[in-house]
Structures are given as structure tokens and as C-alpha cells.
Amino acid sequence: MTRLLLRGGYVHTPADPHATAIAVEGGQVVWTGDDDAADHFADNATRVVELEGRLVVPAFVDAHAHLGATGLAARAVDLSATRTLIEALDKLAAAEGPFVMGHGWNETEWAEHRLPTLAEVDRAVAGRPAYISRIELHSALVSSALLARAADIARADGYADGRVERDAHHLARNAFFALMPGTVREEALHQALETAASLGIGMVHELGAPHLCPETDLATIRGLAGVLPEVIGYWGELGADGVKRAEALGCAGAAGDLCVDGAIGARTAALHAPYSDDPQRTGHLYLTAEQVADHLAACTDAGLQGGFHVIGDRGVDEVAAGFRLAAERLGAPALVMGRHRLEHLEMTSSEAMATFGELGVTASMQPMFDGWWGGSEGFYAERLGDRARGMNPLASLNRAGMALALGSDSPVTPLDPWGAVRAAAWHHDESERITVRAAFNAHTRGGWRAARLDEGGVIAIGAPASIAVFDVPGDLVVQTPDDRVAAWSTDLRAGVPQLPGLHPDEDLPTCALTLVRGQVAYDREGVLQE
């Protein structure tokens, strides 16, 4: 059996605060210790890698991603950096091919501060079918050529002059993806997972749903060649039929992007009061408390996780009411044992937090939402005014007893685990900041636990050898958000090696090696290539 020894670095393990080396065999961690002891193991190791001062940590878990959309977005016209409507249309016009896919626009960052008309999109894409998704993936722009292929789009709820949301958006996305050759989606899934591995991600939670992706994606992922990050599947479909489908697909839950409401960007997140920048709109509530309770009961009875996408304050309160109804029917202990989960939870009252904390609910959060759009001058403030304060309440949710798991919602924000940890530690609202260590744990061990897998996300003897090796920039001195400075090597009070402080002005660590259960998923320098 192959034994791999990594030595000469800093190993982030609670079992040995002075560890500089780690041995891996049979897909598990079999030893950690210092370099002097590693000399003995070197004689019995099949391969020895000198870490040269690098940091070894548990591989990250992205607890909320859309792999097909991530891979496809990498092939789309990238509109995320455009600052005018004209610039965006020009980039679409320059796209090659028989159809046009774009992603990442945000009209609040355009100088014109408006959407293009259908006629403007048609001129830019020169009569080709086009699907151009907004940054949050809950709305898009389409062309007349795509509408001609699926006439139901223009008759569905959520269509207006080439812009689609809700039912119209689901129809438009499906119509556009039907134009692609069958191999494109498989290639996109593979590309997304390879990208994840190159960032030190060893596990991804794939949040599928009928309105987001074909159910065949999960089978396709299982058939992909090569060593790739593990994928934990979720299928967001309501009720007994959804539970049966999730079971048939081998999913951990009928959960995830089962939407109670929409998104702030599309103004479809359900609010108690109107949007500040559009007083005629309060968003949309897609599920009632009774439906939430029924679904939780079906999942609990089947031994699967239940869960929902929920963002706006009205939507969150409806979910909390649903959990209380389910607790009355099933008893609180049954819900706690189910370890159900909620995605996003951007606008959450203290009462709702208390309910979720008491019932053992995991908060699957995306810190980059605040990193990109939070603050008094950010996009959320434009949409919501003063209500933007206190959004994405990481610290409050944790204090309420909710376990945290961090992810990206890629391609809404990119796969970027260290960036997410930094965003959590440097939240725009200082009262909602969590420590680098807490954020790191939520992005590693928290992701395993969110999937009801308790054995991973930590470097310990017998744990899965899903680990990542990083180059850490700077002089290995840690600057934490409260401006304390500590030596890199060991925080003796905590008993584990310190993590980078991740100050916003500093570069982030870069991945050199990723192992998934002891197998090489990424090797930047080829040190383990035969």
C-alpha cells in the first residue's frame, strides 16, 4: 500500500500543535508529528514530499455550488466587470458561434442604470438565440431568436421585454440549454470540479433542482474520469415525489435550491415591505409554511435532509413558521436528528434564528454576498435601504446555535474558499464578523457536518486524507481582524497552528496540492506525478 509523507511545513491539526509533517496511507491520515520523527517514517514511505514551509490544512468544502452552471459560465461572455450597458452589448456582439451565452451582468453597476431592451439585445447578438444571466442567476435577458424557439417564454409569469424571471426564466434556461451538444454539459461539470480542486476544495455540495439543471447531472458527475473533489448531491423538489426522486438520485437530501422565495438582485426575494428602489415590488413567496412543514415531515420520515433556499425577511419568517409546524407534528427531537439545512438566510429576524437554533438547523452561507454587495454604499443598500444593515448575519446565526457551513453559490460568486473565509472575518458589519478560525472551520469541517458526515474536515489519525497544501504569502505573521498579532507557528491557547489573518490588503494563499481521500486531485508542480 502506498504511503505518502509530507514534511517540512505547518500542519493544521488539533491533535498536535507542533506538527510539521503528515503521513497518508489507504485514503486516511495515519500519522502527524514533527520533522525529527518524520525521518523514521521516511524510510517506510513510498513517496516523500518536502513542503518547504507550506501550510497543510483539511481540504475546503464548498457547501453550495451549481457545477453545471459554473462550468458553463466559464465558457460564457463574462459581463461581471462591465461598467456600462454599451460595453456589455459590445461584448455580446463580439461573441462567436451560432448562439450567445453571457453571464454576470448587474445593471446597478452600469452608468446607464437600466436594462437593455429586447431590440438592443437583438441588435447585439445579430439574430442569434441568446441567454444572458444576471449575476444572481434568478433573472436573465433573452433574444427574440430564443423566444421564437419557445413561445411559452413570453406568455409565462415573469416575462417583460426580453427580461425573464420566475417561470419565464426557467423556460428560457431550458430552451437555451437544449441548443447545446450533449457533451458540452459533461465537459462543463468536469471543468468546474477541476477548478475546485485547483483551489484546495476536496468536496462540493451540488444544489440541483428541476428549474436549475437536468437530474442526469448527478449521474454524469459520478461517471467523470480522474480524481476529482467528492460531490454530495441535493435535489430541490417539493414533497413526497421530491423525496423519492432525491432517494433515486442518491442524494443526501431533498433540499437546497427548493425555493421559498427568489433573490435580492431580481427583486424576487420575499420582503415584508417594498424594495427601496422599486416601491411597487415586495418579491414573491413560492411556498407556504404548511408546504414547508409537509416537506420537512416527508424528508424526516425518509431519513433524508430537508432544506430550502430562502433570502428575504418575509420568506425566512414563513420558513420559521413551517419549522415550528413541523416540530408540533413530529416533535422537536425528530427535527434536530434530521439535521436539516437552509441556504442563504440573508435577512433573518432574531425570532427566526432562535427557532432554527433550537431545531438544529444548519445555515449554509455565502460570505462573498456581503463581501461583494454589503456595506452602506453597496448594492444591497440600494435595493433595501437601511434594511441592508445586518444582512448575512453570520455571527448572530452562530450565537443562536446554528452550525455554519460556507460556500460560494458558484457561479453567483466564484469558487474562492480563502476569499470566503476573509469575507466572513471582515464582514462589513463588525458585529457580524466571525474569527478566521471559525470561518475556516465552517468552510472545512462545517461542510462535512452539513452533509451529516462527521468523520472529515479535520486532520486527525483515521480521518479521510482530504487535505490541501498552500503557499501563504507574507512573512508568516498573522494579523487578525481585531488587530492582534501572533506568531504563525502555534497559538498555544488554541492548541493548533494559526491560520493566515487574511487582511483585505494582503494576497490570499495559493494551492499547491490537493488530495481527495489520499488521491491526487491537483498537483501544481507535479511533485506526485509518476
mmCIF file of C-alpha atoms in Angstrom, residues 21 73 89 93 105 111-112 124 139 144 186 192 216 229 240 273 295 334 354 396 409 449-450 470-471 493 513 518 527:
data_model
loop_
_atom_site.group_PDB
_atom_site.id
_atom_site.type_symbol
_atom_site.label_atom_id
_atom_site.label_comp_id
_atom_site.label_asym_id
_atom_site.label_seq_id
_atom_site.Cartn_x
_atom_site.Cartn_y
_atom_site.Cartn_z
ATOM 1 C CA ALA A 21 4.718 16.533 8.864
ATOM 2 C CA ALA A 73 -20.369 30.302 -17.060
ATOM 3 C CA LEU A 89 -23.719 44.910 -25.545
ATOM 4 C CA ALA A 93 -21.763 41.400 -30.192
ATOM 5 C CA TRP A 105 -24.322 41.467 -15.521
ATOM 6 C CA ALA A 111 -23.571 54.017 -15.788
ATOM 7 C CA GLU A 112 -26.972 53.949 -17.531
ATOM 8 C CA ALA A 124 -26.074 42.972 -30.348
ATOM 9 C CA SER A 139 -33.151 36.512 -13.874
ATOM 10 C CA SER A 144 -36.109 37.189 -29.997
ATOM 11 C CA GLU A 186 -20.313 16.880 -19.247
ATOM 12 C CA ALA A 192 -15.912 23.044 -12.639
ATOM 13 C CA THR A 216 -28.877 13.460 -15.134
ATOM 14 C CA PRO A 229 -13.479 16.538 -5.456
ATOM 15 C CA ALA A 240 -43.162 13.033 -1.437
ATOM 16 C CA ALA A 273 -42.015 45.945 2.955
ATOM 17 C CA HIS A 295 -41.813 18.681 3.093
ATOM 18 C CA ALA A 334 -37.017 14.383 15.335
ATOM 19 C CA ALA A 354 -33.968 31.183 17.753
ATOM 20 C CA SER A 396 -25.795 36.180 15.017
ATOM 21 C CA ASP A 409 -23.259 29.640 -4.770
ATOM 22 C CA ARG A 449 -21.188 18.092 9.076
ATOM 23 C CA ALA A 450 -23.743 19.925 6.948
ATOM 24 C CA PHE A 470 -0.985 26.122 0.383
ATOM 25 C CA ASP A 471 1.674 28.752 -0.171
ATOM 26 C CA ARG A 493 -4.020 28.785 23.796
ATOM 27 C CA LEU A 513 -1.568 20.294 -3.852
ATOM 28 C CA GLY A 518 -5.405 10.284 -0.313
ATOM 29 C CA VAL A 527 5.641 16.587 -7.272
#
